[in-house]
XYZ file of C-alpha atoms in Angstrom:
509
model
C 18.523 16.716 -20.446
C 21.375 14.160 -19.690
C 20.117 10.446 -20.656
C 21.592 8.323 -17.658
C 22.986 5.341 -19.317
C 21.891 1.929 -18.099
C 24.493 -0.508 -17.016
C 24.321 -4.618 -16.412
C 24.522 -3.624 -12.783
C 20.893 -1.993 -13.143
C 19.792 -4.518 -15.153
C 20.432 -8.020 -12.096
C 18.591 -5.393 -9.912
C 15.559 -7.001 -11.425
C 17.202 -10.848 -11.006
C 18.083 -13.092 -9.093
C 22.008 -13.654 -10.074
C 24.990 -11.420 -9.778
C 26.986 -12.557 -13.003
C 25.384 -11.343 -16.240
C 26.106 -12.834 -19.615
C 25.650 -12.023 -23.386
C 21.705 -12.644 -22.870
C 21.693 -9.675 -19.972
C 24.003 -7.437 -22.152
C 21.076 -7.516 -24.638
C 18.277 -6.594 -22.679
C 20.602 -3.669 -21.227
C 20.780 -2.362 -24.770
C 16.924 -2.609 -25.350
C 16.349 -0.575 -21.680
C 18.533 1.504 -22.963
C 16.680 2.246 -26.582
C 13.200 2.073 -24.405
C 14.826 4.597 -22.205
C 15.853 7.102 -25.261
C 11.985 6.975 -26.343
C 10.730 7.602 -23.068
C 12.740 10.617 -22.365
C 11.816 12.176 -26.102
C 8.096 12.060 -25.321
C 8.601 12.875 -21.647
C 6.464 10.680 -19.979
C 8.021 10.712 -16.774
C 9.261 13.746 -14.338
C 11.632 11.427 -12.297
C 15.329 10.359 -13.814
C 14.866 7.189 -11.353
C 11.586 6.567 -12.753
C 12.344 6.642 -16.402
C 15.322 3.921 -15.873
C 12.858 1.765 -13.705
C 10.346 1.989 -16.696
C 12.836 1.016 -18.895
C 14.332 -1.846 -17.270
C 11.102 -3.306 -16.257
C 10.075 -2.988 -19.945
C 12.940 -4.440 -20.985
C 12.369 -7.079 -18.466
C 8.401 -7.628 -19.463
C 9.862 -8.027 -23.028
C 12.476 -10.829 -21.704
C 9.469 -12.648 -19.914
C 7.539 -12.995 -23.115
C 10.478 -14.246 -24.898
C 11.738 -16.678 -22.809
C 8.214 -17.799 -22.236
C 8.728 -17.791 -18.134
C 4.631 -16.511 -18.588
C 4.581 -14.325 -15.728
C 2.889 -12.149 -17.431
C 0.541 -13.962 -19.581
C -0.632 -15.526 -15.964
C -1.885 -12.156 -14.907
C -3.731 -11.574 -18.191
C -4.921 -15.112 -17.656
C -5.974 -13.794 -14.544
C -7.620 -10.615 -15.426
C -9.629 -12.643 -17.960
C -10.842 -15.343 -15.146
C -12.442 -12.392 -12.865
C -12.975 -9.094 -15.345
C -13.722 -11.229 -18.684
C -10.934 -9.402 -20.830
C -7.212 -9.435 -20.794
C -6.320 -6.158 -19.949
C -8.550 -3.206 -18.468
C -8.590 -0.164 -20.068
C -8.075 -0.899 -23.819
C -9.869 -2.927 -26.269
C -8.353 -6.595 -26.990
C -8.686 -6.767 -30.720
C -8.365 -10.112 -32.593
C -4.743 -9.441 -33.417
C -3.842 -9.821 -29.213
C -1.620 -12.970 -28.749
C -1.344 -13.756 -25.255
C 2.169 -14.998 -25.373
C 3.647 -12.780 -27.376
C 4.275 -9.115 -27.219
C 1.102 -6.654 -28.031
C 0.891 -3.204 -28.080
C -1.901 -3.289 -25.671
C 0.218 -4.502 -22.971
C 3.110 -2.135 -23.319
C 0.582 0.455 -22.757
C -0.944 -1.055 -19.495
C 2.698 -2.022 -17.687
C 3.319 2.140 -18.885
C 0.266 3.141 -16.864
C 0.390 0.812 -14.245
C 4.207 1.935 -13.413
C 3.341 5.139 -13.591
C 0.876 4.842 -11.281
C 2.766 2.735 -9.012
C 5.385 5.774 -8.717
C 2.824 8.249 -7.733
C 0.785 6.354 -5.626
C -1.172 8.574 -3.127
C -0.612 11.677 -4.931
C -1.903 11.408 -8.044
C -4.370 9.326 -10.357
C -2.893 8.820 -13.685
C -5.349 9.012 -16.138
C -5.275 5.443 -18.521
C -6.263 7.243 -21.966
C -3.140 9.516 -21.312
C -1.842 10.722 -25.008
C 1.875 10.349 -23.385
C 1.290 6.845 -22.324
C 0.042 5.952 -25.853
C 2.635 7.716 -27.878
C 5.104 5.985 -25.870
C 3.540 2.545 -25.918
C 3.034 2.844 -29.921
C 6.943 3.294 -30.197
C 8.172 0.671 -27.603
C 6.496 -1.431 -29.359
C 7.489 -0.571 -32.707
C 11.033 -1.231 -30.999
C 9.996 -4.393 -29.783
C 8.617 -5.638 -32.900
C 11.651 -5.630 -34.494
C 13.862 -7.207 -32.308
C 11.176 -10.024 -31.078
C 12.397 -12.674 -34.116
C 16.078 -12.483 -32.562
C 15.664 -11.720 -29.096
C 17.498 -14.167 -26.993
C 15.608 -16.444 -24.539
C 17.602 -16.357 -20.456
C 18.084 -20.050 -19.648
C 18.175 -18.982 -16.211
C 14.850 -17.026 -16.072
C 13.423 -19.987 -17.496
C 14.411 -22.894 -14.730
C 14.284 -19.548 -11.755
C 10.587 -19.435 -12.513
C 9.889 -23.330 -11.932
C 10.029 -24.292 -8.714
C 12.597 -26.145 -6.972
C 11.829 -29.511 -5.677
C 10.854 -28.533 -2.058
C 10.379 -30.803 0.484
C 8.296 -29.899 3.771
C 11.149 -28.648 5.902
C 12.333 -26.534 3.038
C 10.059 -23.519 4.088
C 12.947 -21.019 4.227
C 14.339 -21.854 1.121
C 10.782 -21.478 -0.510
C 10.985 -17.847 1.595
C 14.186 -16.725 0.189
C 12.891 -17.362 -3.615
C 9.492 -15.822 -2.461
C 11.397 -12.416 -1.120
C 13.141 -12.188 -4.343
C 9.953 -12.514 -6.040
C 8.324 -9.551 -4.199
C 11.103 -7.127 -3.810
C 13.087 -7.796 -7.314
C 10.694 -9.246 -10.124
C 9.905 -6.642 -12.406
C 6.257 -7.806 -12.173
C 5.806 -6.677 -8.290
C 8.205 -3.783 -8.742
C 7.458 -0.795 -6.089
C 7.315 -3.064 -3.141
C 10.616 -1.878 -2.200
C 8.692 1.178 -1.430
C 5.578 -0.297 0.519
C 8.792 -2.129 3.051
C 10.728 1.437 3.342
C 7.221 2.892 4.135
C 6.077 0.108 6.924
C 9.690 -0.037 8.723
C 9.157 3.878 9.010
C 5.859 3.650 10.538
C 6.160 0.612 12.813
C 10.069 2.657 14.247
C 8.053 5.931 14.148
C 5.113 4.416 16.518
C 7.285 2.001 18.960
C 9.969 4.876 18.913
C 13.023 2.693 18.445
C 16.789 3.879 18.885
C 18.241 0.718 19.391
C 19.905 -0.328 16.571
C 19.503 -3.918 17.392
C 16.268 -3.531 18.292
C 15.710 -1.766 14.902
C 17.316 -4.245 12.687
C 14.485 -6.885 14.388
C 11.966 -4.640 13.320
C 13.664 -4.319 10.000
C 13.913 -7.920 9.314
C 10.303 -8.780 10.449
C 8.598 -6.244 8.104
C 10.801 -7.417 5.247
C 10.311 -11.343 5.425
C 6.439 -10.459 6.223
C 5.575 -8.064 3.682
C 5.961 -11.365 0.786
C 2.960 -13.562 2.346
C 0.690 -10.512 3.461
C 0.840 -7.031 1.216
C -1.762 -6.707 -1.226
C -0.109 -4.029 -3.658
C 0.485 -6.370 -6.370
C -1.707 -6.088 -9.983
C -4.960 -7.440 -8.831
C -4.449 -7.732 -4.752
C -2.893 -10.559 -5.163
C 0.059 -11.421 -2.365
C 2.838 -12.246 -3.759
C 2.812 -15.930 -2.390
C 0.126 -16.444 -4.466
C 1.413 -14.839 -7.283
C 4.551 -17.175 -7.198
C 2.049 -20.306 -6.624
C 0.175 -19.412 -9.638
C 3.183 -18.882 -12.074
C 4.826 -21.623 -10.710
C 1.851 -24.028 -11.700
C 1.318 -22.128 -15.022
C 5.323 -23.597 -15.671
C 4.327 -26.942 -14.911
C 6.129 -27.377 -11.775
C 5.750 -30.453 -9.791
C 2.939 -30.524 -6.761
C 5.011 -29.819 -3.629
C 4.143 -27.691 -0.574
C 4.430 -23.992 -1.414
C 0.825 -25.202 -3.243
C -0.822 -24.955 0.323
C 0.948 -21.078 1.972
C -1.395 -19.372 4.066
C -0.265 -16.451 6.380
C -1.920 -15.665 9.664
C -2.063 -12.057 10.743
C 0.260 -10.714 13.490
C -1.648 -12.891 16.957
C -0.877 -13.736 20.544
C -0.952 -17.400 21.172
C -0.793 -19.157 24.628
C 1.919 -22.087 24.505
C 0.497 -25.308 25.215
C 2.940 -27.936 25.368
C 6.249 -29.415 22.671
C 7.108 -32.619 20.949
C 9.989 -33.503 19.417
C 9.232 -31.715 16.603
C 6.959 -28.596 17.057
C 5.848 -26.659 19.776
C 1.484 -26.027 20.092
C 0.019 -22.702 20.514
C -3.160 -21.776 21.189
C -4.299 -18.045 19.664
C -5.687 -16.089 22.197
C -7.563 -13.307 19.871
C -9.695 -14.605 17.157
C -10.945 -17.688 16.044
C -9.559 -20.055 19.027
C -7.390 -22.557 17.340
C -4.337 -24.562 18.470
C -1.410 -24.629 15.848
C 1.852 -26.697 15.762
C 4.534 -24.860 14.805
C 7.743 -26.470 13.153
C 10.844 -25.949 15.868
C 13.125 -25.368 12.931
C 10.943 -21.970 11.939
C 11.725 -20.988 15.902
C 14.871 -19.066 17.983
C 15.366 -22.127 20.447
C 16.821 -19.566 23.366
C 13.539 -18.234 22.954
C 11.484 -20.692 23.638
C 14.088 -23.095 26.253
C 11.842 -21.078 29.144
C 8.470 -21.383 27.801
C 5.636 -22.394 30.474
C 2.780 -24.205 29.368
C -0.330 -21.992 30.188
C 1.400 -19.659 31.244
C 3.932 -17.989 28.395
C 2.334 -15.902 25.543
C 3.898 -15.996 22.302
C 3.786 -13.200 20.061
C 4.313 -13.776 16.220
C 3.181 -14.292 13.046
C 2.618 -17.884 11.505
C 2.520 -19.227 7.886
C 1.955 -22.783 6.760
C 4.188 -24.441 4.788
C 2.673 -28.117 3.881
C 1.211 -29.615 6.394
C 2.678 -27.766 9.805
C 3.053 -23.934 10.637
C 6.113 -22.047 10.747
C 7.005 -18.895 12.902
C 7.919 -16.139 10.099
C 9.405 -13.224 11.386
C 10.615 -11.674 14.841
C 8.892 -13.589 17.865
C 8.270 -11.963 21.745
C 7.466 -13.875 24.731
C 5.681 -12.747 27.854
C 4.322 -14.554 31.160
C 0.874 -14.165 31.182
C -0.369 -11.602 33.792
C -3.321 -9.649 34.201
C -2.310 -6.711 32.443
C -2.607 -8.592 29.088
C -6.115 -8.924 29.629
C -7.239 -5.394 27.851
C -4.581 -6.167 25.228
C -5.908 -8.824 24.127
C -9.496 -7.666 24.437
C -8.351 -5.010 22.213
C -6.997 -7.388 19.549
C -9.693 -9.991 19.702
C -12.438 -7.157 19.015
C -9.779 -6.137 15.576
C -9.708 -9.700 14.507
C -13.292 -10.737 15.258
C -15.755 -9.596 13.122
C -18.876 -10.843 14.973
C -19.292 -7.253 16.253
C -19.641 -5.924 13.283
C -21.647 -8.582 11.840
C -24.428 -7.874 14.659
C -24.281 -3.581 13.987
C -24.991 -4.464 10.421
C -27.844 -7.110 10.932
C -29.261 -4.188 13.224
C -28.724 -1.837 10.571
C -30.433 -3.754 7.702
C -33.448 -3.978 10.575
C -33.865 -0.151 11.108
C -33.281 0.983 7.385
C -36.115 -1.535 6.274
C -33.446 -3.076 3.873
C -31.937 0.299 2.557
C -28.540 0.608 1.956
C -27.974 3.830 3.908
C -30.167 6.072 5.654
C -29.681 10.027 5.363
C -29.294 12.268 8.259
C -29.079 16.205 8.259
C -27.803 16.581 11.139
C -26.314 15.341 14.475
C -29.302 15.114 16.084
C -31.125 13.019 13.237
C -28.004 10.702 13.800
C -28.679 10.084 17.482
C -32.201 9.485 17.125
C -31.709 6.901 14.784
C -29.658 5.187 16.437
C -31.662 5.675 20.002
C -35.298 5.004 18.035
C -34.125 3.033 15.274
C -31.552 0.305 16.515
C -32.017 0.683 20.014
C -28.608 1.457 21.102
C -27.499 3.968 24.015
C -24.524 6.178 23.202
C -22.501 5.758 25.523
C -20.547 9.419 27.063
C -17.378 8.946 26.081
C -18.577 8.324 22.355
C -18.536 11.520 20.680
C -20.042 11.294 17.094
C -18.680 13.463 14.453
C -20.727 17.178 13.813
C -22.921 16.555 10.627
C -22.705 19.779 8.011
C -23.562 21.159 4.624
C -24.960 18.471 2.800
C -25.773 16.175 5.531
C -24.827 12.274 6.299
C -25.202 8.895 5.400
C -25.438 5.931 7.708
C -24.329 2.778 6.194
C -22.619 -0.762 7.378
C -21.289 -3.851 5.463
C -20.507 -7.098 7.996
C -16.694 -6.304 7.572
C -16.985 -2.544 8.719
C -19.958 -2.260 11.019
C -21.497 1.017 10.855
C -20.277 3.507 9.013
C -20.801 7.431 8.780
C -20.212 8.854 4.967
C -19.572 12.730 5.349
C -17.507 12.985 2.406
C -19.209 13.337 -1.422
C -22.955 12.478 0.036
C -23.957 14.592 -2.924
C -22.389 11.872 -5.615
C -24.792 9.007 -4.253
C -27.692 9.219 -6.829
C -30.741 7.894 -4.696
C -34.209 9.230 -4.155
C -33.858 8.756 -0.752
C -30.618 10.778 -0.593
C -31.759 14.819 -1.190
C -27.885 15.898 -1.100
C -27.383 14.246 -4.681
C -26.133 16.549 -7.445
C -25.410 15.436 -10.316
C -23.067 17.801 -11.608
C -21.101 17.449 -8.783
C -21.461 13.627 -8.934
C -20.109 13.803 -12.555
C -16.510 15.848 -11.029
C -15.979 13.684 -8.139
C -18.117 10.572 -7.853
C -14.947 8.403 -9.653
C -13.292 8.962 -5.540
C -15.075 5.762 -4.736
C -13.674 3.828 -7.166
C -10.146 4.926 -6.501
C -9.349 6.093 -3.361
C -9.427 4.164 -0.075
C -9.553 7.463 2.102
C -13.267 8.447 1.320
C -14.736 4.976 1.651
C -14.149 1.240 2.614
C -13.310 -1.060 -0.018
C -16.831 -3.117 1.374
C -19.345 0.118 0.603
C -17.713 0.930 -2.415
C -18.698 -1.871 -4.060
C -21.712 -2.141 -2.328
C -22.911 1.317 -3.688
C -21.581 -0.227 -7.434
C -23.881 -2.925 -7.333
C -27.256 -1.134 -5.933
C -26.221 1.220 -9.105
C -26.197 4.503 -7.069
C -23.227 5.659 -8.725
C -23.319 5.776 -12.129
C -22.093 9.207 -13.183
C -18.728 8.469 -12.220
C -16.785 8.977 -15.003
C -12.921 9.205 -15.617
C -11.996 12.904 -17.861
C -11.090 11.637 -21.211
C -10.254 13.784 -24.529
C -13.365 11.807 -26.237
C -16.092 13.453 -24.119
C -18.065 12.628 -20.869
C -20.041 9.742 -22.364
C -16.944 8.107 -23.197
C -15.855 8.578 -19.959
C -18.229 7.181 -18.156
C -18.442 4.006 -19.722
C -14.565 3.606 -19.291
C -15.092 4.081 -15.736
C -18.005 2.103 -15.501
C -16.543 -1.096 -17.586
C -13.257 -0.928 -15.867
C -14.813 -0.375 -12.680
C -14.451 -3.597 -10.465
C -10.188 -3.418 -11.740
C -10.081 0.093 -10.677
C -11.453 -0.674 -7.106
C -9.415 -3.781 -6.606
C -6.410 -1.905 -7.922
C -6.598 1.311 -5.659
C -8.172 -0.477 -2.547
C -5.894 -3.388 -2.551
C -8.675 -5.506 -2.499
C -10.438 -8.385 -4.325
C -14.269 -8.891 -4.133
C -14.138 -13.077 -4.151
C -11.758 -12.596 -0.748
C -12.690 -9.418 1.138
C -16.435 -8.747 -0.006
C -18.415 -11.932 -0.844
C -20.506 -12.356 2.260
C -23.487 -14.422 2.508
C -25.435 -11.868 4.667
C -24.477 -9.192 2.524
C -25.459 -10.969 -0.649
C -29.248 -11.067 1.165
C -29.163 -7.557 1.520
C -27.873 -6.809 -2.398
């Protein structure tokens, strides 16, 4: 096979300037070597994929030199919440944080990997391909670390800019670059392509205007709300963190929080900011900056009476409208469209199925049903609740159900790998089929929510989940089981201190 050759050009996909210099003619070179040893072992299937390994290798190895410690502020990271460094492989007393490790090379190897084939495939950590290639990287590495160049310009990019309070789209510009070109977030190129698909695919837009909107609002949202960075982390926060691991000087990207997508009835204006009132939700009244707004948009706005459609993110001290913005008047067909969002955004529901729930099971965390009918009665018997006729519930086969609820999800109905939950009060279990399939929960979003996943980790009902590993089934089990709070954040996209720490469920655990 052909080894593309990488160019400069490649090489400022992954920064934040369009001249390079002798310092980006050097790291070039080493993607270049990384790329040779990548293709010899064959690590990869995808031509694409083995120059995006090698340039964000090449680019990991450029961090670490110039000592612009994004990296070492996710290991910093990983050690805060998992108590280690790195998942996966053993941090031996020869690991220097700031410096390059072999440990690491392995892990960014794996994780890009992964990253590539996400949804299709789970790449296995212990892979012999991964380590061969890691060993030899960093054999590469080792050499060259002594003389390796530091960039000058990496090193003042990744301290923040003196922002003042009105500077929120200047602090939005660095932030986009962050999330779409740093080698540390790289794949959410993929995750934007993927949204503006589905959001043109389900409001079936041909208008290219229209679709450039759409286009623009996905992209400029995607940096304050997707969790597909390492650790579920957005990339906002990311950027915050790095920024204060550099020393930077307090200013007001410190305080970013982004709302979710809402409908907000305008108020009344100032000088200064307009105030909107959300309509789904917590009920809260917001004043958004009028420099963050289209002003032909909002000349016509009638207190009371407009609704303004958007999302919001604050800056500092005041909000700012990010992305495209629709107003309506107010009329009484956007009465079941907003009952529709207010039930998505308020949890109370839920919180009131599980507390019912945790009543009827006597404290259990699930409740087994054979069959439909066992499913009905408990809920008619058990909670008390009538099912209404246009609520179908799903047909209950083979192996039976489980009932469950968490006070994000509600109830919940597992059909799928019953037989992996090892309880006494669950008589589907099977252990051998436990031992082939049980690691699902811990890595893929599509049999479970994030919530009971972790809630059947800590009541212990699934321990022989274990990942396939050339050193036996023992060994893999405890990889699994050790790595197993990184592995669900990681596949989830989901952190247990943000979207699982709940006081009522912490009664019930």
């Amino acid at each position: 096979m052909k080894i593309q050759k990488l160019y400069p050009k490649h090489w400022l996909n992954y920064h934040p300037y369009k001249q390079t210099d002798d310092v980006d003619q050097y790291y070039t070179g080493i993607a270049n070597q990384i790329n040779r040893i990548l293709h010899t072992i064959g690590v990869n299937e995808d031509e694409d994929g083995y120059a995006n390994m090698s340039l964000i290798l090449s680019a990991w190895f450029e961090d670490i030199i110039s000592q612009t410690h994004i990296w070492e502020t996710f290991t910093e990271e990983c050690q805060k919440r998992y108590g280690a460094r790195l998942p996966f492989y053993p941090i031996g007393t020869d690991y220097i944080s700031d410096e390059i490790n072999m440990e690491d090379v392995r892990f960014i190897l794996w994780h890009i990997l992964q990253r590539q084939y996400e949804g299709d495939r789970i790449i296995n950590p212990e892979n012999p391909g991964i380590r061969m290639a890691a060993e030899q990287i960093y054999a590469l590495l080792s050499k060259e670390y002594e003389t390796a160049p530091e960039n000058k310009r990496m090193q003042a990019y990744f301290h923040a800019p003196e922002l003042g309070p009105k500077d929120f789209l200047v602090y939005r510009k660095r932030l986009e670059w962050f999330h779409y070109q740093c080698y540390f977030t790289a794949g959410n190129q993929d995750e934007l392509y993927d949204a503006i698909e589905e959001a043109q695919a389900s409001n079936a837009i041909d208008d290219i205007e229209q679709l450039d909107i759409l286009c623009y609002a996905q992209q400029v949202a995607l940096p304050f709300r997707s969790r597909k960075n390492l650790l579920s982390l957005t990339s906002s926060e990311w950027l915050t963190r790095i920024w204060k691991r550099n020393g930077s000087k307090a200013g007001p990207w410190e305080t970013v929080e982004s709302l979710a997508d809402n409908h907000y009835l305008y108020i009344e204006e100032d000088d200064s900011c307009i105030y909107l009132q959300s309509l789904c939700g917590e009920i809260k009244t917001f004043a958004v900056d009028k420099e963050s707004l289209n002003l032909n948009q909002t000349r016509d706005l009638k207190p009371e009476q407009s609704i303004v459609s958007c999302m919001l993110v604050r800056y500092g001290e005041t909000w700012w409208q990010n992305g495209a913005m629709l107003v309506n008047d107010k009329t009484p067909q956007w009465d079941d469209i907003l009952q529709e969002q207010d039930h998505k955004m308020n949890p109370i529901h839920n919180r009131k199925a599980f507390e019912h729930f945790v009543q009827a099971s006597a404290g259990k965390p699930f409740v087994y049903c054979r069959n439909k009918k066992e499913l009905e009665t408990f809920f008619r018997e058990k909670m008390g609740y009538q099912i209404k006729k246009e609520v179908t519930l799903p047909e209950v086969e083979g192996s039976g159900a489980l009932l469950m609820a968490t006070p994000q999800t509600g109830l919940h109905i597992q059909l799928e790998l019953i037989e992996c939950i090892c309880s006494p009060d669950n008589p589907a279990y099977n252990r051998e089929e436990a031992e082939a399939q049980a690691f699902l929960f811990f890595v893929n979003p599509d049999v479970i929510p994030y919530e009971l996943s972790c809630l059947l980790q800590d009541k212990g009902l699934l321990p022989d989940a274990c990942i396939n590993s050339l050193h036996g089934q023992q060994h893999g089990k405890a990889l699994l089981q050790n790595n197993a709070r990184f592995l669900t954040d990681y596949y989830f996209h989901r952190y247990r201190e943000k979207d699982f720490k709940n006081p009522l469920l912490e009664k019930f655990l």
